[in-house]
C-alpha atoms as a printed R data frame, in Angstrom:
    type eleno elety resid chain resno       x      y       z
1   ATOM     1    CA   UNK     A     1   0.000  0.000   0.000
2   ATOM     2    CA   UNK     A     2   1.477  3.215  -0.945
3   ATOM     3    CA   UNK     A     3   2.082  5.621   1.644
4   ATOM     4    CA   UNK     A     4   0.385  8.692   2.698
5   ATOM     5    CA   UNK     A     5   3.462 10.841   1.221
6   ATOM     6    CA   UNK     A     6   3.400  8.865  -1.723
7   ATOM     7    CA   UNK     A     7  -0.190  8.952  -3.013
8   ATOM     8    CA   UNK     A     8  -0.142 12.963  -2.247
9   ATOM     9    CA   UNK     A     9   2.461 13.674  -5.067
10  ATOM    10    CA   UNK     A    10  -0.154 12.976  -7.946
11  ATOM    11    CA   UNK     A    11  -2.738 14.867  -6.371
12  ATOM    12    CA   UNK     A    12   0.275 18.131  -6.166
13  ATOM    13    CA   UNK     A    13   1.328 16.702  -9.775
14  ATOM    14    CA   UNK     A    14  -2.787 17.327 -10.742
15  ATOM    15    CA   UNK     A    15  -3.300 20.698  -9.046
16  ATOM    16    CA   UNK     A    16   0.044 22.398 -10.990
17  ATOM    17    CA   UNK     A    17  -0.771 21.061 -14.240
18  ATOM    18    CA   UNK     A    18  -4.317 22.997 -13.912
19  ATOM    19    CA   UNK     A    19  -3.238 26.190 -12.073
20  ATOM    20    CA   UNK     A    20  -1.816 27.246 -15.462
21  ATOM    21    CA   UNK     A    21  -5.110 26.063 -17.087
22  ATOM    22    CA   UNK     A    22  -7.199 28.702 -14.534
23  ATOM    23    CA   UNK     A    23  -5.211 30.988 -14.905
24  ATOM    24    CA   UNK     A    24  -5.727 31.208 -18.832
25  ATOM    25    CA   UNK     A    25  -9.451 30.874 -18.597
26  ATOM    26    CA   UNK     A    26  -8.942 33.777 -16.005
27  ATOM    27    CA   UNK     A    27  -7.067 36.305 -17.806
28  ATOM    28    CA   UNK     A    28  -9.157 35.567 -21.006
29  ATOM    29    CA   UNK     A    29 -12.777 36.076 -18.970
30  ATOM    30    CA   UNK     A    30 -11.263 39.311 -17.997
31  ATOM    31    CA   UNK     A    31  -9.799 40.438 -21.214
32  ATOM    32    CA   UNK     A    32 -13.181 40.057 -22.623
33  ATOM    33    CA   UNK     A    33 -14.807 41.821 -19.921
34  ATOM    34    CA   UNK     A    34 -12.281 44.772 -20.353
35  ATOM    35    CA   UNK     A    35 -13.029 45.324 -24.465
36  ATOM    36    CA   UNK     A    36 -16.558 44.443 -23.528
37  ATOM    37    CA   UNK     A    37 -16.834 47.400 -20.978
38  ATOM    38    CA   UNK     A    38 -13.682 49.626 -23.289
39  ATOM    39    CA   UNK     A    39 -11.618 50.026 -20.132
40  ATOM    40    CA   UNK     A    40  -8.735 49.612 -22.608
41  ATOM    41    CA   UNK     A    41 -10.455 52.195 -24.553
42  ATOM    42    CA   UNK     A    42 -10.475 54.393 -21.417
43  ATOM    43    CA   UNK     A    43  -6.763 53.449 -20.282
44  ATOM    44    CA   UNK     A    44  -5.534 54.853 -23.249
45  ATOM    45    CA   UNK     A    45  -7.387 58.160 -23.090
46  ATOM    46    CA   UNK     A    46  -6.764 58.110 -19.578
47  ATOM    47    CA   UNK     A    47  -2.910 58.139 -20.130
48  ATOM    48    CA   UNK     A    48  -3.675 60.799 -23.321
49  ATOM    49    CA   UNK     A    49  -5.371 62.666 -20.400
50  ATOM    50    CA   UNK     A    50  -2.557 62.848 -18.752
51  ATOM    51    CA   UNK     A    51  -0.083 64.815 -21.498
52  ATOM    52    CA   UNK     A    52  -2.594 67.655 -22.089
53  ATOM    53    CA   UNK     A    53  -0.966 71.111 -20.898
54  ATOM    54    CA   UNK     A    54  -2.704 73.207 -18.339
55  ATOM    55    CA   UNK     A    55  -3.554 75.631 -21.319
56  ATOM    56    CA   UNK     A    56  -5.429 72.361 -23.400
57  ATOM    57    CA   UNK     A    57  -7.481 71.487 -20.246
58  ATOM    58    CA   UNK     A    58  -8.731 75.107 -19.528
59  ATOM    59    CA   UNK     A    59  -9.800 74.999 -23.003
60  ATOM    60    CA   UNK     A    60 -11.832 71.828 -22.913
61  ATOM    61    CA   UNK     A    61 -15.079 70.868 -20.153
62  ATOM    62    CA   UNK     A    62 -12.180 68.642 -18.335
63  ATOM    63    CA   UNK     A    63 -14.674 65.903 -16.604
64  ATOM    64    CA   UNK     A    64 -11.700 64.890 -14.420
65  ATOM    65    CA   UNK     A    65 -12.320 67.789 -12.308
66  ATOM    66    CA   UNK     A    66 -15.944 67.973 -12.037
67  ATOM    67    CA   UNK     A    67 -17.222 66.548  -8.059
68  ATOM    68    CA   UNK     A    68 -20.885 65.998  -7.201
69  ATOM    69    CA   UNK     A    69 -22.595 68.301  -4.645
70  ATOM    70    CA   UNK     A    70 -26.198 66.726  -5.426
71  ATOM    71    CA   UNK     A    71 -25.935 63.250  -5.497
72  ATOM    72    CA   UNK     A    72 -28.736 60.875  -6.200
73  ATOM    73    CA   UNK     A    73 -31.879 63.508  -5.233
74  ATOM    74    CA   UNK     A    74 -34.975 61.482  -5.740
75  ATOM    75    CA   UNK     A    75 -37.519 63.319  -8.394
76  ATOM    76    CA   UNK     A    76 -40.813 63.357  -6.058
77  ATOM    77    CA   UNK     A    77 -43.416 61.342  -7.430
78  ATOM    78    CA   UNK     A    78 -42.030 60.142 -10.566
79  ATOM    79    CA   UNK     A    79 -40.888 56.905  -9.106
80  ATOM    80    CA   UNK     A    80 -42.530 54.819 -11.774
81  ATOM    81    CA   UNK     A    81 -42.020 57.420 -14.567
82  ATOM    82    CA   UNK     A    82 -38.403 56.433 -15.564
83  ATOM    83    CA   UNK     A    83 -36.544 59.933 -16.198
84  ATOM    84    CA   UNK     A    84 -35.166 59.725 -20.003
85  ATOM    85    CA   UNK     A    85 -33.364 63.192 -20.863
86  ATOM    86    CA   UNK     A    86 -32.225 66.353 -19.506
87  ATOM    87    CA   UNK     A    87 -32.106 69.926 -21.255
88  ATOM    88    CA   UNK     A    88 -31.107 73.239 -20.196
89  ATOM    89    CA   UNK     A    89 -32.743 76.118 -20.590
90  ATOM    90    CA   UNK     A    90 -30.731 79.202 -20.476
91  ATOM    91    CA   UNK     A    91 -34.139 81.684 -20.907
92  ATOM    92    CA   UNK     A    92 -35.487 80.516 -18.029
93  ATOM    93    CA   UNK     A    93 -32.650 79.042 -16.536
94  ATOM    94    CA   UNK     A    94 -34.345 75.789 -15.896
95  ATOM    95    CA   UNK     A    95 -33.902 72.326 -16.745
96  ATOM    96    CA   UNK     A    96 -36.756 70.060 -19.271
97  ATOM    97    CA   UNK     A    97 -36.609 66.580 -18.732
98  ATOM    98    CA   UNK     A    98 -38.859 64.215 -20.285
99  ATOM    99    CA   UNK     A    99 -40.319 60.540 -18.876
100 ATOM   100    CA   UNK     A   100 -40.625 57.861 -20.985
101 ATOM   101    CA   UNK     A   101 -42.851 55.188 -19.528
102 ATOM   102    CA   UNK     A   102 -45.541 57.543 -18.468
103 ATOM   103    CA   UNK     A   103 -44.824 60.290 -20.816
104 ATOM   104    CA   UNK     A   104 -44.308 63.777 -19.813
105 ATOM   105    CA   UNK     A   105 -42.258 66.818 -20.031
106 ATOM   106    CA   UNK     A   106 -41.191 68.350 -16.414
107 ATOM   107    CA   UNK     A   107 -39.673 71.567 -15.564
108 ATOM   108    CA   UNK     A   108 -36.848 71.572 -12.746
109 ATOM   109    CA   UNK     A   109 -35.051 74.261 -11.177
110 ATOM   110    CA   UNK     A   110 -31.175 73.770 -11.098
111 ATOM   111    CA   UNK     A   111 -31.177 72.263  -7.575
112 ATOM   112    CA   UNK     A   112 -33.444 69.675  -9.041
113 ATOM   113    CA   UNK     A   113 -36.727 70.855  -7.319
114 ATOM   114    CA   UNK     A   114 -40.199 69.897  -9.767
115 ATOM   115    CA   UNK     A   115 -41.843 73.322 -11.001
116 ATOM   116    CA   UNK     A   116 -43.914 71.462 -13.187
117 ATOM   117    CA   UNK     A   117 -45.098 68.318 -14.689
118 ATOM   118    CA   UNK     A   118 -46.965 68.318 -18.329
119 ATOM   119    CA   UNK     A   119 -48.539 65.244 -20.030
120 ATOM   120    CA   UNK     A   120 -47.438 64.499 -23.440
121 ATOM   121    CA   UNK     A   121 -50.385 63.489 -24.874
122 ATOM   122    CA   UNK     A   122 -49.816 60.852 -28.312
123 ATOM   123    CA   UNK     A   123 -46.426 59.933 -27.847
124 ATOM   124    CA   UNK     A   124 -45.360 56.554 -27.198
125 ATOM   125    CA   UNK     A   125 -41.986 56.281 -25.549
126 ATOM   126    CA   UNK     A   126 -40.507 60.351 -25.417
127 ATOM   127    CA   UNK     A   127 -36.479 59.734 -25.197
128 ATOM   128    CA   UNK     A   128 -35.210 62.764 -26.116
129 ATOM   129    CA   UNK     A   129 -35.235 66.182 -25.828
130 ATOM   130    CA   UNK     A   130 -33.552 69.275 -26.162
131 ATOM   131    CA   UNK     A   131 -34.578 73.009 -25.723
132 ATOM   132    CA   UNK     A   132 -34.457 75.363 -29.322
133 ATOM   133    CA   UNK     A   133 -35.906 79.568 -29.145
134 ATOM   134    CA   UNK     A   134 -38.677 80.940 -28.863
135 ATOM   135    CA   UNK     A   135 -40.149 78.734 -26.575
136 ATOM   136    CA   UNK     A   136 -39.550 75.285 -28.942
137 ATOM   137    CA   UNK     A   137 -38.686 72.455 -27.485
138 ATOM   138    CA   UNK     A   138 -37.538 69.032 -29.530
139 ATOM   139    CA   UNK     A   139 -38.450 65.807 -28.128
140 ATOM   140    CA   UNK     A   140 -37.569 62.452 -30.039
141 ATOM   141    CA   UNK     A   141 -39.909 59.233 -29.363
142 ATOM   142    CA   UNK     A   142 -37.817 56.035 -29.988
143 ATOM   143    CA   UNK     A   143 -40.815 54.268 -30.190
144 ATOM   144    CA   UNK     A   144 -42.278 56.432 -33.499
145 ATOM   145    CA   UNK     A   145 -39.055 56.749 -34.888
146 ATOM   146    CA   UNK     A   146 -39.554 60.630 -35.251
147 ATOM   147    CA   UNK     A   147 -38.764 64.165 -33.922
148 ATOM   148    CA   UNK     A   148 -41.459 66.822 -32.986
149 ATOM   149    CA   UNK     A   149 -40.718 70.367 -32.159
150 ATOM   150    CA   UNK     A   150 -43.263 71.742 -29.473
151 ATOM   151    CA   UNK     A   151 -44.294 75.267 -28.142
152 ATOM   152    CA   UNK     A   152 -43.892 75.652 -24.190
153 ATOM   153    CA   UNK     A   153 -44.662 78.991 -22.061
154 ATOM   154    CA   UNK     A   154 -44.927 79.780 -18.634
155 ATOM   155    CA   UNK     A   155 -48.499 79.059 -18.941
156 ATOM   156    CA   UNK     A   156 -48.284 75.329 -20.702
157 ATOM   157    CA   UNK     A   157 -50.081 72.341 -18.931
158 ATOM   158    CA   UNK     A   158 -50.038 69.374 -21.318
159 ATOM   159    CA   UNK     A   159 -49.258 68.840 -24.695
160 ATOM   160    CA   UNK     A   160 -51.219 67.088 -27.881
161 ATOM   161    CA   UNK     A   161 -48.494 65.655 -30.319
162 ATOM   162    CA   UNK     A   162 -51.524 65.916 -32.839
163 ATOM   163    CA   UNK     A   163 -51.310 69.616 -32.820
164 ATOM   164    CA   UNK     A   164 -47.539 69.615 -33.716
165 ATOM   165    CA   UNK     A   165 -45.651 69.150 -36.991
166 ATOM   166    CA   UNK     A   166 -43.853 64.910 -36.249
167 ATOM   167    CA   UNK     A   167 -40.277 64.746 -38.661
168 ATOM   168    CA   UNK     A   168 -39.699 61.140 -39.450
169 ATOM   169    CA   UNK     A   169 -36.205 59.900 -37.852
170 ATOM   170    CA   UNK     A   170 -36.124 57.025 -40.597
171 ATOM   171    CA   UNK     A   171 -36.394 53.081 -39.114
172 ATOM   172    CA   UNK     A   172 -33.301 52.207 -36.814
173 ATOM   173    CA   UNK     A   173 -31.388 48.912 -37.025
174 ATOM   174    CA   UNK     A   174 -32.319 47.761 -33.644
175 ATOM   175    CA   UNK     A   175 -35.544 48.009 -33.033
176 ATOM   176    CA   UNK     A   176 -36.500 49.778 -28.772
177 ATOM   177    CA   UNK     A   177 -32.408 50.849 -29.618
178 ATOM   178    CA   UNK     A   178 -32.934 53.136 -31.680
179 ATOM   179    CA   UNK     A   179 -33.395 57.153 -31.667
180 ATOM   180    CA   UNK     A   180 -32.425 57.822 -28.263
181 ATOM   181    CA   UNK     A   181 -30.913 61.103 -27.730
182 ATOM   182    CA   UNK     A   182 -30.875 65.162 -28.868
183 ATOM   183    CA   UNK     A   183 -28.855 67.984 -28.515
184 ATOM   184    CA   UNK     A   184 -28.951 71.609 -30.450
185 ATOM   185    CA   UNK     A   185 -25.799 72.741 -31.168
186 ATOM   186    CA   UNK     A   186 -25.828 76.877 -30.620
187 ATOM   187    CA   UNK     A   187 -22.586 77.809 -32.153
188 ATOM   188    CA   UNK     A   188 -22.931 75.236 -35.768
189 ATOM   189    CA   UNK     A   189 -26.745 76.278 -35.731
190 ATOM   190    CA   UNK     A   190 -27.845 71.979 -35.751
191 ATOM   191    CA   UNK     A   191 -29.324 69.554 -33.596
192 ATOM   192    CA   UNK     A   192 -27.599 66.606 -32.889
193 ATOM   193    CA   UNK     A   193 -29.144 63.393 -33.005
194 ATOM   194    CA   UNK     A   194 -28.104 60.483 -31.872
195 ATOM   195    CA   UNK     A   195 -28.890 56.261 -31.998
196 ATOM   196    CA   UNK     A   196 -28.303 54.119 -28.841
197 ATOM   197    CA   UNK     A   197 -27.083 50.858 -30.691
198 ATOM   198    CA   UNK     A   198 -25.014 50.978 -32.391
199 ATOM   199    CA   UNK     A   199 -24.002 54.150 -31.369
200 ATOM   200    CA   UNK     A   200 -24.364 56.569 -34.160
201 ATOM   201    CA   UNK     A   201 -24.436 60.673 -34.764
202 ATOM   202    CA   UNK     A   202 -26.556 62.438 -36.961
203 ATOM   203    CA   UNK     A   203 -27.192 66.227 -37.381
204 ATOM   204    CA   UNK     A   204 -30.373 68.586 -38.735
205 ATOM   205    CA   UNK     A   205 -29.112 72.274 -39.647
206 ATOM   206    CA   UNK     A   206 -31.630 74.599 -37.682
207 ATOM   207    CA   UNK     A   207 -31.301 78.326 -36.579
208 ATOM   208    CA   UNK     A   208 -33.437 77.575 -33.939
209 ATOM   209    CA   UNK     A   209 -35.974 79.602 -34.872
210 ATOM   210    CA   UNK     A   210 -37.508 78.349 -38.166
211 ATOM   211    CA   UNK     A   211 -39.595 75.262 -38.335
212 ATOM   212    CA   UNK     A   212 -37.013 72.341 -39.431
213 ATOM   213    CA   UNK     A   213 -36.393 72.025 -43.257
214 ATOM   214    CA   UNK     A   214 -35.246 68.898 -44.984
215 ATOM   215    CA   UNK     A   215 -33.611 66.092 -42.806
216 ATOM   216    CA   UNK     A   216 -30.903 64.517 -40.598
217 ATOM   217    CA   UNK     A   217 -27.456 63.929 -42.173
218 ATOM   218    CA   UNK     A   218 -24.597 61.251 -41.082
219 ATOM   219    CA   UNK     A   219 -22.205 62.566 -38.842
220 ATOM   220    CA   UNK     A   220 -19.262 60.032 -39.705
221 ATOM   221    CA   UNK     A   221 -17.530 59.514 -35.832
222 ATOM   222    CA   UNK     A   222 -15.220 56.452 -34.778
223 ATOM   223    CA   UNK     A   223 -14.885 58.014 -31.334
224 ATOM   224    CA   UNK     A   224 -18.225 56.216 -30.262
225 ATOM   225    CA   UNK     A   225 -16.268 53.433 -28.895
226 ATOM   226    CA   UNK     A   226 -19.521 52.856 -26.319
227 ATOM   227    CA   UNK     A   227 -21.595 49.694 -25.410
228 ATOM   228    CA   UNK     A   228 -24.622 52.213 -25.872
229 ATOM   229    CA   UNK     A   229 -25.707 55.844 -25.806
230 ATOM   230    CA   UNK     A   230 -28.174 57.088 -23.765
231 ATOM   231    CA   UNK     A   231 -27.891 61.021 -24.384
232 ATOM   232    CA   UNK     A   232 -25.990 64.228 -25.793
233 ATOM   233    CA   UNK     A   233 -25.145 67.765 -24.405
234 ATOM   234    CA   UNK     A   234 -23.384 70.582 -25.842
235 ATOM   235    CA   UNK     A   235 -21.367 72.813 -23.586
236 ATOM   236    CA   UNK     A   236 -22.217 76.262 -24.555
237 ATOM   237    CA   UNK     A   237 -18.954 77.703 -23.885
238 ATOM   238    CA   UNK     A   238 -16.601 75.672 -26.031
239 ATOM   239    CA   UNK     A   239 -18.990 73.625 -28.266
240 ATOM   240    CA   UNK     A   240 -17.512 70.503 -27.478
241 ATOM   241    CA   UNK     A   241 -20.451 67.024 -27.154
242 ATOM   242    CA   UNK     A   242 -21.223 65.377 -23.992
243 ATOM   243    CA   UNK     A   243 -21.455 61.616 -24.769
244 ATOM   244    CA   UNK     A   244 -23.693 59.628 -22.381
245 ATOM   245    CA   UNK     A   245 -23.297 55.842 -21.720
246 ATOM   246    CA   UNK     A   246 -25.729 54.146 -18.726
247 ATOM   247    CA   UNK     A   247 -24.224 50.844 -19.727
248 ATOM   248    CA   UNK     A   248 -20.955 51.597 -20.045
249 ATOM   249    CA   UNK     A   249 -21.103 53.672 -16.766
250 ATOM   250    CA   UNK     A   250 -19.610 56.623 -18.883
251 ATOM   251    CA   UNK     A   251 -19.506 60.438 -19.878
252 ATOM   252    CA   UNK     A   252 -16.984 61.246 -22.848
253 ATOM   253    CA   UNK     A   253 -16.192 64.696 -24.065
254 ATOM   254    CA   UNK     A   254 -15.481 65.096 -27.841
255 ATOM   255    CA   UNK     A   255 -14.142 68.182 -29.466
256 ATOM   256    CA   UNK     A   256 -15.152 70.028 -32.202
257 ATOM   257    CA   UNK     A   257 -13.407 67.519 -34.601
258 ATOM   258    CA   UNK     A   258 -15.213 64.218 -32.187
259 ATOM   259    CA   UNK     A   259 -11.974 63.229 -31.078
260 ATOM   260    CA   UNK     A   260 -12.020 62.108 -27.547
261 ATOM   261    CA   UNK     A   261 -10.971 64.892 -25.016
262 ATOM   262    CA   UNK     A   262 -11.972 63.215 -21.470
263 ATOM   263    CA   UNK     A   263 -13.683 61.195 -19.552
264 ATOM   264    CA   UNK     A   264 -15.714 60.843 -15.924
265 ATOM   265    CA   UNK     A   265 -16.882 57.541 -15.083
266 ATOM   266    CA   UNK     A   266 -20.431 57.134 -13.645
267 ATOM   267    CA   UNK     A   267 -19.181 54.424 -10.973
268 ATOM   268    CA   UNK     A   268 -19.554 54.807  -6.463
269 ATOM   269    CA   UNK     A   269 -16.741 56.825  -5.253
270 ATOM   270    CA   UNK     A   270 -15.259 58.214  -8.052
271 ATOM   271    CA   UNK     A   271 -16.161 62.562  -8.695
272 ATOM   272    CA   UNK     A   272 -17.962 62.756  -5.363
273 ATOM   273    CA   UNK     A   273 -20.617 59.573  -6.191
274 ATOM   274    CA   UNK     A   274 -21.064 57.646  -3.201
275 ATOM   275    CA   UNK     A   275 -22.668 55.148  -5.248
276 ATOM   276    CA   UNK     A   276 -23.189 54.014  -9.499
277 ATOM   277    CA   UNK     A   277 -25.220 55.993 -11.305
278 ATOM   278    CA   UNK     A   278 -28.124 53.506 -11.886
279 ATOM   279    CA   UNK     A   279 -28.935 54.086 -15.327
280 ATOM   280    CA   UNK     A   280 -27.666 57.485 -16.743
281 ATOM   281    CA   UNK     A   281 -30.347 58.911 -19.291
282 ATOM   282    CA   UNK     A   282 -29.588 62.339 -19.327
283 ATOM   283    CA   UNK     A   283 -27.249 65.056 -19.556
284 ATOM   284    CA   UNK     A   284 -27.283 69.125 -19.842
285 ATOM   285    CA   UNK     A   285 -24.762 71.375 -19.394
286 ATOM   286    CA   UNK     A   286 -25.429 75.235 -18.293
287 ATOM   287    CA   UNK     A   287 -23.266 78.450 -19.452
288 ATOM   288    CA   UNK     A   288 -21.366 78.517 -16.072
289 ATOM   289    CA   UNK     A   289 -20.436 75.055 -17.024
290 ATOM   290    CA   UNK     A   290 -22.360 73.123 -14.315
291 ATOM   291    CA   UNK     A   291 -23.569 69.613 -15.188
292 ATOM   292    CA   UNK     A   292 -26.353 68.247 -14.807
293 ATOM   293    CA   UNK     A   293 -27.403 64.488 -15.177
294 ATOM   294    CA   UNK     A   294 -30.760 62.311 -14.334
295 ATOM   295    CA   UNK     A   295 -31.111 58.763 -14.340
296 ATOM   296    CA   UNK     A   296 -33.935 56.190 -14.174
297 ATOM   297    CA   UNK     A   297 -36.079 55.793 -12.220
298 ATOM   298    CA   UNK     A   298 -35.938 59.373 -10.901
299 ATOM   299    CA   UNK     A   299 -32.519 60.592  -9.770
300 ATOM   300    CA   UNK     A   300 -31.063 63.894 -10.352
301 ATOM   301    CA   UNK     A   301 -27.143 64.625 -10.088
302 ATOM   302    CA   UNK     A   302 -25.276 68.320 -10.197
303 ATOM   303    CA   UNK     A   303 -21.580 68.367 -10.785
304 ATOM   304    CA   UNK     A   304 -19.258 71.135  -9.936
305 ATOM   305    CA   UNK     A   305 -15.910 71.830 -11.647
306 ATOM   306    CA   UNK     A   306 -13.606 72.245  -8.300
C-alpha cells in the first residue's frame, strides 16, 4: 500500500498542471470583460489625459475635475415614470426633462426641485429632448421613430403631439435601440441626433428659430467606442459634445473635430458619487459650465468643476 506521502504527489502533480489552465481561462474572462466594458479604450485616453498642458485642459469641459454636490436627489413622485433626458434652458434658466414610460415633459429648477409636470399626450416612448428659441422644445420618441418640435410657455399644462408638426427619424437597425438622444448645437446652428445601438451621430441644420427644413445627415464619428448611448449635451462655452453611456457607466467629451478629449466615469466613489449611477439617461450642461445628469427611475445629479 502506498504511503500517505506517496499517493499525495499525484494529487500536487494534478493541481500544478491545472493552475496554469485557470489561470488562462482567467485572464481571457477578464480580457473580454475589459473590451466588452472599453476600459482599454479608457486606459488609453486616460494616459492621453494625462499629457494635455494646463492651457489644453482650460480649453476643454475637463470631466476629471468635475465633483458631485447633489448626489442621487430622488424626483418626487415620478418613481414609476423612468426619467429619459435632460435639457437646459438658459431663458429661463431651468432644466426640461422628459419621462418615458408615463410620458411627460417636467420643468426643474437647477437644484433639481419639480416646477412642473406636463402630459405628453400621443407619444409613445418620449427619449429625447432638447430646448431650441422661442419657446420650442424638440423631443424624439424612440418608439415612433420621429422628432417633434413643441411650443412651451410659462403658462403650458399638457401637450397634444396631434397639434404639432412629427419629422420622421427614418427606421433604426435595432428596433427599442434606436433614436435615443438630442442635442442643439448653438454655435454650428444643428441639432444633434443620436442612436443608442449601435451608437451613431446624426445632425439637422436649424437656426433655432424656423420650423425644421429637410432632414438629418450622417455625422461620420469612430470616437463612439460605447456599449450604448443614452444622451448628448453641448457645452455652450466651447462647443464641445457630452457623450452619455448608462451601460458603459460613462460620460466622454469630444471636441469640435469628435476626437475624444476626457472622460468621468459614472461608478460609487469616483467625482464625489457615493454610489453608481443607476442608469444614466440624461445630460445638460449650463453656461457657467455646471452639469447636470438624471437617471432612471428618478434621480437627479449636479456636478461642480472644483
Amino acid at each position: 500500500m502506498p504511503s500517505p506521502a506517496s499517493a499525495s504527489v499525484p494529487s500536487k502533480r494534478r493541481f500544478y498542471l491545472r493552475w496554469p489552465f485557470c489561470l488562462a481561462v482567467a485572464a481571457l474572462i477578464g480580457y473580454g470583460v475589459v473590451v466588452a466594458m472599453h476600459w482599454d479604450d479608457r486606459g488609453l485616453l486616460w494616459i492621453k489625459e494625462g499629457f494635455e498642458s494646463p492651457a489644453e485642459r482650460q480649453e476643454s469641459i475637463w470631466l476629471p475635475d468635475y465633483v458631485a454636490d447633489i448626489d442621487a436627489k430622488p424626483l418626487p413622485g415620478m418613481e414609476r415614470d423612468e426619467a429619459s433626458d435632460l435639457a437646459y434652458n438658459p431663458h429661463t434658466r431651468t432644466l426640461f426633462s422628459v419621462m418615458g414610460k408615463h410620458p411627460f415633459l417636467v420643468e426643474l429648477t437647477l437644484d433639481g426641485d419639480v416646477l412642473r409636470k406636463m402630459p405628453l399626450v400621443g407619444w409613445a416612448n418620449p427619449e429625447g429632448v432638447a430646448v431650441l428659441e422661442d419657446g420650442q422644445i424638440a423631443i424624439v420618441d424612440e418608439r415612433n421613430h420621429d422628432l417633434t418640435v413643441v411650443k412651451v410657455d410659462a403658462g403650458t399644462t399638457s401637450l397634444n403631439r396631434a397639434d404639432y408638426l412629427s419629422h420622421d427619424l427614418g427606421d433604426a437597425g435595432n428596433g427599442n435601440k434606436g433614436f435615443e438622444a438630442i442635442a442643439w448645437d448653438v454655435p454650428r446652428q444643428r441639432l444633434i441626433i443620436g442612436e443608442e445601438r449601435p451608437p451613431k451621430l446624426y445632425t439637422w441644420n436649424t437656426d433655432g428659430h424656423s420650423p425644421l427644413q429637410g432632414e438629418k445627415q450622417p455625422l461620420p464619428n469612430d470616437e463612439l467606442d460605447l456599449r450604448n448611448l443614452s444622451a448628448l449635451g453641448v457645452d455652450p462655452r466651447t462647443g464641445h459634445l457630452l457623450v452619455l453611456s448608462a451601460d458603459s457607466n460613462l460620460l466622454l467629451e469630444l471636441d469640435e473635430q469628435g476626437e475624444q478629449v476626457s472622460f468621468m466615469t459614472l461608478l460609487g466613489g469616483f467625482n464625489g458619487l457615493a454610489d453608481t449611477i443607476p442608469r444614466a439617461e440624461g445630460v445638460a450642461m449650463d453656461e457657467q459650465g455646471t452639469l447636470y445628469i438624471v437617471s432612471e427611475p428618478n434621480l437627479f445629479y449636479r456636478f461642480r468643476k472644483h
